[in-house]
Coordinates of C-alpha atoms in Angstrom, one line a residue:
Chain A
M1 CA 160.6 270.3 116.1
D2 CA 161.0 271.8 112.7
P3 CA 161.6 275.6 113.2
L4 CA 159.0 276.3 110.5
A5 CA 156.4 274.3 112.4
L6 CA 157.3 276.2 115.6
G7 CA 156.7 279.4 113.8
Y8 CA 153.3 278.5 112.6
L9 CA 152.4 277.2 116.1
G10 CA 153.5 280.5 117.5
A11 CA 151.3 282.4 115.1
G12 CA 148.3 280.2 116.0
L13 CA 148.8 280.4 119.7
G14 CA 149.3 284.2 119.4
A15 CA 146.1 284.7 117.6
G16 CA 144.2 282.7 120.2
L17 CA 145.8 284.6 123.1
V18 CA 144.9 287.9 121.4
A19 CA 141.3 286.8 121.0
L20 CA 141.2 285.7 124.6
A21 CA 142.6 289.0 125.9
A22 CA 140.3 291.1 123.8
G23 CA 137.3 289.1 124.9
L24 CA 138.3 289.5 128.6
G25 CA 138.9 293.2 128.3
I26 CA 135.8 294.1 126.3
G27 CA 133.7 291.8 128.5
R28 CA 134.7 293.8 131.6
L29 CA 134.0 297.0 129.7
A30 CA 130.5 295.8 128.8
A31 CA 129.8 294.7 132.3
A32 CA 130.8 298.1 133.7
A33 CA 128.7 299.9 131.1
L34 CA 125.6 297.7 131.7
E35 CA 126.0 298.3 135.5
G36 CA 126.2 302.0 135.0
S37 CA 123.2 302.0 132.7
A38 CA 121.2 300.0 135.2
R39 CA 122.0 302.4 138.0
Q40 CA 121.2 305.5 136.0
P41 CA 119.1 304.8 132.9
E42 CA 119.1 308.5 131.8
A43 CA 122.9 308.3 131.3
S44 CA 122.7 305.2 129.1
G45 CA 123.1 307.2 125.8
D46 CA 126.4 308.7 127.0
I47 CA 127.5 305.4 128.4
R48 CA 126.8 303.6 125.2
T49 CA 128.8 306.1 123.2
T50 CA 131.8 305.9 125.5
M51 CA 131.5 302.1 125.6
I52 CA 131.7 301.9 121.8
I53 CA 134.8 304.2 121.6
A54 CA 136.6 302.2 124.3
A55 CA 135.7 298.9 122.7
A56 CA 137.1 300.1 119.4
L57 CA 140.3 301.1 121.1
I58 CA 140.7 297.8 122.9
E59 CA 139.9 295.9 119.7
G60 CA 142.5 298.1 117.9
V61 CA 145.2 296.9 120.2
A62 CA 144.0 293.3 119.8
L63 CA 144.2 293.6 116.1
F64 CA 147.7 294.9 116.3
G65 CA 148.6 291.5 117.7
L66 CA 146.5 289.8 115.2
V67 CA 148.3 291.5 112.3
V68 CA 151.6 290.3 113.7
C69 CA 150.3 286.8 113.8
I70 CA 149.0 287.0 110.3
L71 CA 152.3 288.3 109.1
M72 CA 154.0 285.4 110.8
A73 CA 151.7 282.8 109.3
L74 CA 151.9 284.2 105.7
R75 CA 155.6 284.7 105.7
T76 CA 157.1 282.6 102.9
P77 CA 159.6 280.3 104.3
I78 CA 163.3 281.2 103.8
A79 CA 164.0 277.8 102.4
Chain B
M1 CA 106.5 296.5 104.6
K2 CA 104.3 293.9 106.2
T3 CA 106.4 290.8 105.7
S4 CA 106.6 288.3 108.5
L5 CA 109.6 287.8 110.6
V6 CA 109.9 284.2 109.4
G7 CA 109.8 285.4 105.8
R8 CA 112.5 288.0 106.3
L9 CA 114.7 285.5 108.1
A10 CA 114.3 283.0 105.3
L11 CA 115.2 285.6 102.8
A12 CA 118.3 286.5 104.7
F13 CA 119.2 282.8 105.0
L14 CA 118.8 282.4 101.2
L15 CA 120.7 285.5 100.4
S16 CA 123.6 284.4 102.5
F17 CA 124.1 281.7 99.9
T18 CA 125.2 284.3 97.5
A19 CA 128.4 284.5 99.5
A20 CA 128.9 280.8 99.2
A21 CA 127.7 280.2 95.7
P22 CA 130.5 282.0 93.8
A23 CA 133.0 280.1 96.0
A24 CA 131.4 276.8 95.1
L25 CA 131.3 277.5 91.4
A26 CA 134.8 278.8 91.3
A27 CA 136.2 275.8 93.1
G28 CA 134.3 273.5 90.8
D29 CA 136.3 274.8 87.8
G30 CA 139.5 273.6 89.3
E31 CA 140.6 277.1 90.2
E32 CA 142.2 277.7 93.5
L33 CA 140.0 279.5 96.1
D34 CA 142.3 281.7 98.1
A35 CA 140.9 283.7 101.0
I36 CA 144.0 285.9 101.1
S37 CA 143.9 286.9 97.4
H38 CA 140.2 287.6 97.7
T39 CA 140.7 290.0 100.6
G40 CA 144.0 291.5 99.5
D41 CA 144.9 293.5 96.5
G42 CA 145.5 292.2 93.0
Y43 CA 146.0 293.1 89.4
Y44 CA 142.7 291.6 88.4
Y45 CA 139.0 292.0 89.2
D46 CA 137.4 288.7 90.2
L47 CA 133.9 288.0 88.9
S48 CA 134.1 284.5 90.3
P49 CA 131.7 282.3 88.3
F50 CA 132.2 284.4 85.2
G51 CA 135.9 284.8 85.1
K52 CA 138.6 287.3 85.9
I53 CA 139.1 290.7 84.3
Q54 CA 142.8 291.5 84.2
M55 CA 143.7 295.1 84.8
P56 CA 146.1 297.1 82.6
R57 CA 149.7 297.5 83.8
L58 CA 151.7 300.6 83.9
F59 CA 155.4 300.8 84.7
V60 CA 158.1 303.4 84.9
V61 CA 161.0 301.5 83.2
R62 CA 164.7 302.4 83.0
D63 CA 166.1 300.9 79.8
A64 CA 169.6 299.7 79.1
D65 CA 170.8 303.2 78.2
G66 CA 169.7 304.7 81.4
G67 CA 166.7 306.6 80.1
L68 CA 163.4 306.6 81.9
G69 CA 160.2 305.7 80.1
L70 CA 156.6 304.9 80.8
K71 CA 155.4 301.6 79.5
A72 CA 151.7 300.6 79.4
F73 CA 150.2 297.1 78.7
A74 CA 146.7 296.0 78.3
N75 CA 147.0 293.3 80.9
S76 CA 149.6 291.3 82.8
K77 CA 149.9 288.6 80.2
K78 CA 150.7 291.1 77.4
A79 CA 153.2 292.7 79.8
I80 CA 155.0 289.4 80.3
D81 CA 154.8 288.6 76.6
S82 CA 156.6 291.8 75.7
D83 CA 160.3 292.2 75.6
V84 CA 160.5 294.7 78.4
I85 CA 159.0 292.8 81.3
G86 CA 159.4 289.3 82.4
V87 CA 158.6 286.9 85.2
E88 CA 161.2 286.6 87.9
A89 CA 162.1 283.0 87.5
H90 CA 163.4 281.2 90.6
G91 CA 167.1 281.6 90.8
V92 CA 167.6 283.9 87.9
E93 CA 168.1 286.9 90.1
A94 CA 170.4 285.2 92.5
H95 CA 172.5 283.1 90.2
G96 CA 172.5 284.9 86.9
N97 CA 172.3 283.0 83.6
D98 CA 175.3 280.8 84.2
G99 CA 175.4 278.3 87.2
V100 CA 172.1 276.5 86.6
E101 CA 171.1 274.5 89.7
E102 CA 169.0 271.4 89.8
G103 CA 165.7 272.7 91.0
D104 CA 166.0 276.2 89.7
G105 CA 167.2 275.3 86.3
I106 CA 164.0 273.6 85.3
A107 CA 161.9 276.7 86.0
M108 CA 164.4 278.9 84.1
E109 CA 164.5 276.6 81.1
T110 CA 160.8 276.2 80.9
Q111 CA 160.4 279.9 81.0
N112 CA 163.0 280.6 78.3
E113 CA 161.5 277.8 76.1
A114 CA 158.0 279.1 76.7
L115 CA 159.0 282.6 75.7
V116 CA 160.3 281.2 72.5
T117 CA 157.4 279.0 71.7
D118 CA 155.0 281.7 72.7
A119 CA 156.5 284.0 70.1
V120 CA 156.1 281.2 67.5
D121 CA 152.6 280.1 68.4
G122 CA 151.4 283.7 68.9
G123 CA 149.1 283.5 71.9
H124 CA 146.9 280.9 73.5
S125 CA 143.4 280.6 75.0
E126 CA 142.4 281.6 78.6
G127 CA 142.0 279.0 81.2
D128 CA 145.1 276.9 80.7
D129 CA 147.5 276.2 83.6
Y130 CA 150.1 278.9 82.8
A131 CA 152.9 276.4 82.6
E132 CA 154.7 278.9 80.4
Y133 CA 154.8 281.4 83.1
G134 CA 156.4 279.0 85.6
G135 CA 153.0 277.7 86.9
V136 CA 151.9 281.1 88.2
A137 CA 149.1 283.1 86.7
P138 CA 150.5 286.3 85.0
Y139 CA 148.6 288.6 87.4
Y140 CA 150.2 286.9 90.4
A141 CA 153.7 286.7 89.0
H142 CA 156.4 288.9 90.4
L143 CA 157.4 291.0 87.4
V144 CA 160.9 292.3 86.8
G145 CA 162.5 293.9 83.8
E146 CA 164.3 291.8 81.3
N147 CA 166.8 292.5 78.5
G148 CA 168.5 295.1 80.4
N149 CA 165.4 297.0 81.4
E150 CA 164.7 297.7 85.1
I151 CA 161.3 298.5 86.6
V152 CA 161.7 301.7 88.7
L153 CA 158.0 302.1 89.7
D154 CA 155.0 299.9 89.3
L155 CA 152.1 302.3 88.8
S156 CA 149.6 299.6 87.7
P157 CA 146.0 300.2 88.9
T158 CA 144.8 297.5 91.2
R159 CA 141.4 296.4 92.4
H160 CA 141.5 298.4 95.6
L161 CA 142.5 301.5 93.8
M162 CA 139.6 301.1 91.4
F163 CA 137.1 300.7 94.2
A164 CA 138.5 303.7 96.0
I165 CA 138.0 305.7 92.9
F166 CA 134.6 304.3 92.5
A167 CA 133.8 305.3 96.1
I168 CA 135.0 308.9 95.3
L169 CA 132.8 309.0 92.2
L170 CA 129.8 307.7 94.2
L171 CA 130.3 310.3 96.9
S172 CA 130.7 313.1 94.4
L173 CA 127.6 312.0 92.6
L174 CA 125.6 311.9 95.8
F175 CA 126.9 315.0 97.6
L176 CA 127.8 317.6 95.1
P177 CA 124.1 318.1 93.9
M178 CA 123.1 318.1 97.5
A179 CA 125.7 320.9 98.3
G180 CA 124.2 322.8 95.4
K181 CA 120.8 322.5 97.0
Y182 CA 122.0 323.8 100.3
R183 CA 123.8 326.7 98.6
K184 CA 120.5 327.7 97.0
G185 CA 118.9 327.7 100.5
V186 CA 116.9 324.5 100.4
G187 CA 117.5 323.0 103.8
R188 CA 118.8 326.2 105.3
E189 CA 115.9 328.6 105.0
T190 CA 113.3 326.0 104.1
A191 CA 113.0 322.4 105.2
P192 CA 115.2 319.9 103.4
R193 CA 113.4 318.3 100.4
G194 CA 113.9 314.9 99.0
L195 CA 114.9 311.5 100.3
L196 CA 118.6 311.9 99.9
Q197 CA 118.9 315.3 101.5
N198 CA 116.9 314.2 104.5
M199 CA 118.8 311.0 104.9
M200 CA 122.2 312.6 104.6
E201 CA 121.3 315.6 106.8
T202 CA 120.5 313.2 109.7
V203 CA 124.0 311.7 109.4
I204 CA 125.7 315.0 108.8
I205 CA 124.1 316.6 111.9
Y206 CA 125.0 313.5 113.9
V207 CA 128.7 314.0 112.9
R208 CA 128.5 317.7 113.6
D209 CA 126.8 317.5 117.0
E210 CA 128.1 314.3 118.5
I211 CA 131.5 314.0 117.0
A212 CA 132.8 317.4 116.0
R213 CA 131.3 319.9 118.4
P214 CA 132.1 318.1 121.7
N215 CA 135.7 317.9 120.7
L216 CA 136.3 321.0 118.7
G217 CA 134.0 323.6 120.3
D218 CA 134.1 326.8 118.4
K219 CA 136.5 325.5 115.8
T220 CA 133.9 323.0 114.5
N221 CA 133.1 324.8 111.3
K222 CA 136.8 325.0 110.4
Y223 CA 137.4 321.2 110.6
L224 CA 134.0 319.8 109.9
P225 CA 134.5 319.5 106.1
Y226 CA 137.6 317.2 106.7
L227 CA 135.8 315.1 109.3
L228 CA 132.7 314.7 107.1
T229 CA 134.9 313.7 104.2
V230 CA 136.8 311.1 106.2
F231 CA 133.6 309.7 107.7
F232 CA 131.7 309.2 104.4
F233 CA 134.7 308.0 102.5
I234 CA 135.6 305.3 105.0
L235 CA 131.9 304.3 105.4
T236 CA 131.5 304.0 101.6
C237 CA 134.6 302.0 101.1
N238 CA 133.7 299.7 104.0
L239 CA 130.2 299.1 102.7
L240 CA 131.4 298.6 99.1
G241 CA 133.4 295.7 100.3
L242 CA 130.3 293.9 101.5
V243 CA 128.2 293.8 98.3
P244 CA 128.8 290.8 96.0
F245 CA 131.8 291.3 93.7
G246 CA 133.0 294.3 95.7
A247 CA 136.4 294.9 97.2
T248 CA 137.2 297.0 100.3
A249 CA 139.6 299.8 99.5
T250 CA 140.2 300.3 103.3
A251 CA 141.4 296.7 103.6
N252 CA 144.6 298.0 102.1
I253 CA 147.2 299.4 104.4
S254 CA 148.1 302.0 101.9
T255 CA 144.7 303.6 101.9
T256 CA 144.4 303.7 105.7
I257 CA 148.0 305.0 106.1
V258 CA 147.2 307.9 103.7
L259 CA 144.0 308.7 105.7
A260 CA 146.0 308.6 108.9
V261 CA 148.6 310.9 107.3
F262 CA 145.9 313.4 106.4
T263 CA 144.7 313.4 110.1
F264 CA 148.3 313.8 111.2
I265 CA 148.8 316.8 108.8
V266 CA 145.6 318.5 109.9
T267 CA 146.4 317.9 113.6
Q268 CA 149.9 319.4 113.2
F269 CA 148.7 322.5 111.3
A270 CA 145.9 322.9 114.0
G271 CA 148.5 322.9 116.7
T272 CA 148.8 326.0 118.8
K273 CA 152.0 327.1 120.6
D274 CA 150.5 325.6 123.7
Y275 CA 150.3 322.2 122.0
W276 CA 154.0 322.1 121.2
G277 CA 154.9 323.6 124.6
H278 CA 153.0 320.8 126.3
I279 CA 154.8 318.2 124.3
F280 CA 158.3 319.4 124.8
N281 CA 157.8 320.9 128.2
P282 CA 155.0 319.0 129.9
P283 CA 153.7 321.2 132.7
G284 CA 153.1 320.0 136.3
V285 CA 155.7 317.2 135.9
P286 CA 158.7 316.9 138.2
V287 CA 162.0 317.8 136.5
A288 CA 163.5 314.4 137.0
L289 CA 160.7 312.8 134.9
K290 CA 160.9 315.1 132.0
P291 CA 163.7 313.3 130.1
I292 CA 161.5 310.2 130.1
L293 CA 158.3 311.9 129.4
I294 CA 159.4 314.1 126.5
P295 CA 160.4 311.3 124.1
I296 CA 157.2 309.5 125.0
E297 CA 155.2 312.5 124.2
F298 CA 157.1 313.0 121.0
L299 CA 156.6 309.4 119.9
G300 CA 152.9 309.8 120.8
I301 CA 152.5 312.3 118.0
F302 CA 153.3 309.6 115.5
T303 CA 151.8 306.5 117.1
K304 CA 148.3 307.9 117.4
P305 CA 147.7 308.3 113.7
F306 CA 149.5 305.0 113.1
A307 CA 147.1 303.3 115.4
L308 CA 144.2 304.8 113.5
A309 CA 145.5 303.3 110.3
I310 CA 146.2 299.9 111.7
R311 CA 142.9 299.7 113.5
L312 CA 140.9 300.4 110.4
F313 CA 143.0 298.1 108.1
A314 CA 143.0 295.2 110.5
N315 CA 139.2 295.4 111.2
M316 CA 138.3 295.4 107.6
T317 CA 140.8 292.7 106.6
A318 CA 140.0 290.4 109.5
G319 CA 136.3 290.5 108.9
H320 CA 136.6 289.5 105.3
L321 CA 139.1 286.8 106.1
I322 CA 136.8 285.3 108.7
I323 CA 133.9 285.1 106.2
L324 CA 136.0 283.5 103.5
N325 CA 137.7 281.1 105.9
L326 CA 134.3 280.0 107.3
I327 CA 133.2 279.2 103.8
G328 CA 136.5 277.4 103.2
L329 CA 135.8 275.3 106.2
I330 CA 133.0 273.6 104.2
F331 CA 135.5 272.5 101.6
I332 CA 138.1 271.5 104.2
I333 CA 135.7 269.3 106.0
G334 CA 134.2 268.0 102.8
N335 CA 137.6 266.9 101.6
S336 CA 138.7 265.4 104.9
F337 CA 135.5 263.6 106.0
G338 CA 133.6 263.0 102.8
A339 CA 130.9 264.8 101.0
G340 CA 128.1 264.2 103.6
A341 CA 130.1 265.9 106.3
G342 CA 130.7 268.7 103.9
Y343 CA 127.0 269.3 103.2
G344 CA 126.3 269.3 106.9
T345 CA 129.0 271.7 107.6
G346 CA 127.5 273.8 104.8
V347 CA 124.4 274.5 106.8
A348 CA 126.2 275.4 110.0
A349 CA 128.8 277.5 108.2
T350 CA 126.1 279.4 106.4
F351 CA 124.6 280.5 109.7
M352 CA 128.0 281.5 111.0
V353 CA 128.7 283.4 107.9
L354 CA 125.4 285.2 108.1
F355 CA 126.2 286.2 111.7
V356 CA 129.7 287.5 110.8
Y357 CA 128.3 289.3 107.8
A358 CA 125.8 291.2 109.9
L359 CA 128.7 291.9 112.4
E360 CA 130.7 293.2 109.5
V361 CA 128.1 295.7 108.5
L362 CA 128.0 297.0 112.1
V363 CA 131.8 297.1 112.2
A364 CA 131.8 299.1 108.9
F365 CA 129.8 301.9 110.6
I366 CA 131.6 301.7 113.9
Q367 CA 135.1 301.9 112.3
A368 CA 134.1 305.0 110.3
Y369 CA 132.7 306.5 113.5
V370 CA 135.8 305.7 115.6
F371 CA 138.2 307.0 113.0
T372 CA 136.3 310.3 112.8
I373 CA 135.9 310.8 116.5
L374 CA 139.5 310.0 117.2
S375 CA 140.6 312.5 114.5
A376 CA 138.3 315.1 116.0
L377 CA 139.8 314.3 119.5
F378 CA 143.3 314.7 118.2
I379 CA 142.5 318.0 116.4
G380 CA 140.7 319.3 119.4
M381 CA 143.5 318.4 121.8
A382 CA 146.0 320.1 119.5
S383 CA 144.0 323.3 119.0
A384 CA 142.8 323.7 122.6
E385 CA 143.6 327.0 124.1
H386 CA 144.3 327.4 127.8
E387 CA 144.9 330.7 129.6
H388 CA 148.3 330.7 131.2
D389 CA 148.0 333.3 133.8
H390 CA 149.0 331.0 136.6
D391 CA 151.3 328.1 137.3
H392 CA 149.8 324.7 136.3
A393 CA 150.8 323.3 139.7
E394 CA 147.8 325.1 141.1
D395 CA 145.5 323.2 138.8
H396 CA 144.3 320.7 141.3
G397 CA 142.2 323.1 143.4
L398 CA 138.7 324.1 142.6
T399 CA 137.6 327.5 144.0
P400 CA 134.2 327.7 145.8
H401 CA 133.0 329.8 142.8
D402 CA 133.6 326.9 140.4
I403 CA 131.6 324.5 142.6
A404 CA 128.8 327.0 143.0
V405 CA 128.6 327.4 139.2
A406 CA 128.6 323.6 138.8
S407 CA 125.8 323.0 141.2
A408 CA 123.8 325.8 139.5
N409 CA 124.3 323.9 136.2
G410 CA 122.8 320.8 137.8
H411 CA 125.9 319.2 139.2
A412 CA 127.7 319.0 135.9
E413 CA 131.4 318.3 136.4
P414 CA 133.0 321.4 137.8
H415 CA 135.4 323.2 135.5
K416 CA 137.6 326.0 136.5
L417 CA 136.3 329.2 135.0
H418 CA 139.2 329.9 132.7
E419 CA 139.4 326.4 131.3
R420 CA 136.0 326.4 129.6
T421 CA 137.2 327.3 126.2
V422 CA 136.6 324.0 124.3
G423 CA 133.5 321.9 124.5
T424 CA 129.8 322.2 124.5
E425 CA 129.8 324.9 127.2
A426 CA 132.0 327.0 125.0
A427 CA 129.6 326.5 122.1
Y428 CA 126.7 327.6 124.2
A429 CA 128.5 330.5 125.8

């Protein structure tokens, strides 16, 4: 296959994998947060704050990968 | 306001067309609708159905004699038309003016011809296809010096810079009068008066009590001005990108890197001797692991602000790209499957765009909050003070006194007595 096509394919697959991984990670985080809030409703404010910080950190890592994929997809071909 | 839920939803649905309408009109003119150039930076300000405003260009140029000079032009077209700056034609840089190749030569000749005819004709109207500039609009073209001149620095103002300056002016306009009010005592001795002061005081107290104080303890007042500035600047830039015809200054890696560098500088200047000691001589670590851990700790000083920058930049850029690409989906499907499919996709895409737009507003607030709280965390970690009257290897034991104190406090997490120097307990102590 044309190397350029392989490059674009890699960028697309990478972006999909990044979204998948971020969804999994933040989903587990949200499940734990909800369970903790259900067990102890008076702690739900603290849990919500910590959940938002942790979600932003996980999303930050996911977006590192996404930035790499965008750079790959926008790279002008060295033709 | 007693409007019904249906009415409000209908209004939101109709307003979401304002995102799609400029796109439709612009594409109708035969112009290219480019998601990347809408999100990224450019030397023009895009008022889509009404045209583009080109921004002035400013260069530091070294001329053929080696002297440096500042050259300003009213817009990109005038810069190219002048003798000092030209468009980098394909192949001129690599091959020079001899050796004209098949594909490259055409562009070069067209450009040279065009420069001649342009001088003869003396200008032309807006909205043509820029064949003279090699098919690229002057504000997109890659400019280099010509006739022996060389561009040293491109200092041209860009769209994101203008919006960052606009955010600064907006914040000054809102907050400086308010600071004057506080200085006079309104809000300190008496209750705050006025809509703006009350609104902003809520947010400022939130930043102080939830973000700064838990992390900084008794050094809150020293670093609170910086944290408040960062929070409101990022929030304003993010929100400015969401209004029609706005651009997000924080969707530019330069802006976010500078903000991260500020956090880095404040963190390093807040560092106590303990901080540096803990990095280059981590306590409680077996000696064999230290050669591995010290480089990791040293790199960690730099990667943490870098992650701050990338997180903010990528969140802002990705949100805008998603919105523009979902709108572009309408045109893609319309071109591939006929106009009917395009209109159908239009309805579905508008709902998706509305959802992502609302998410973007939430993300704007969350990213400002996360940047601020991580900055506070780093500054707090750097400026934390421990008492070193014993070896850290003993750190894992809690004396009965600590547990008794903790249970008297209502089973809060037991701290050792000497470690309570930072945090809400210190603030209340």
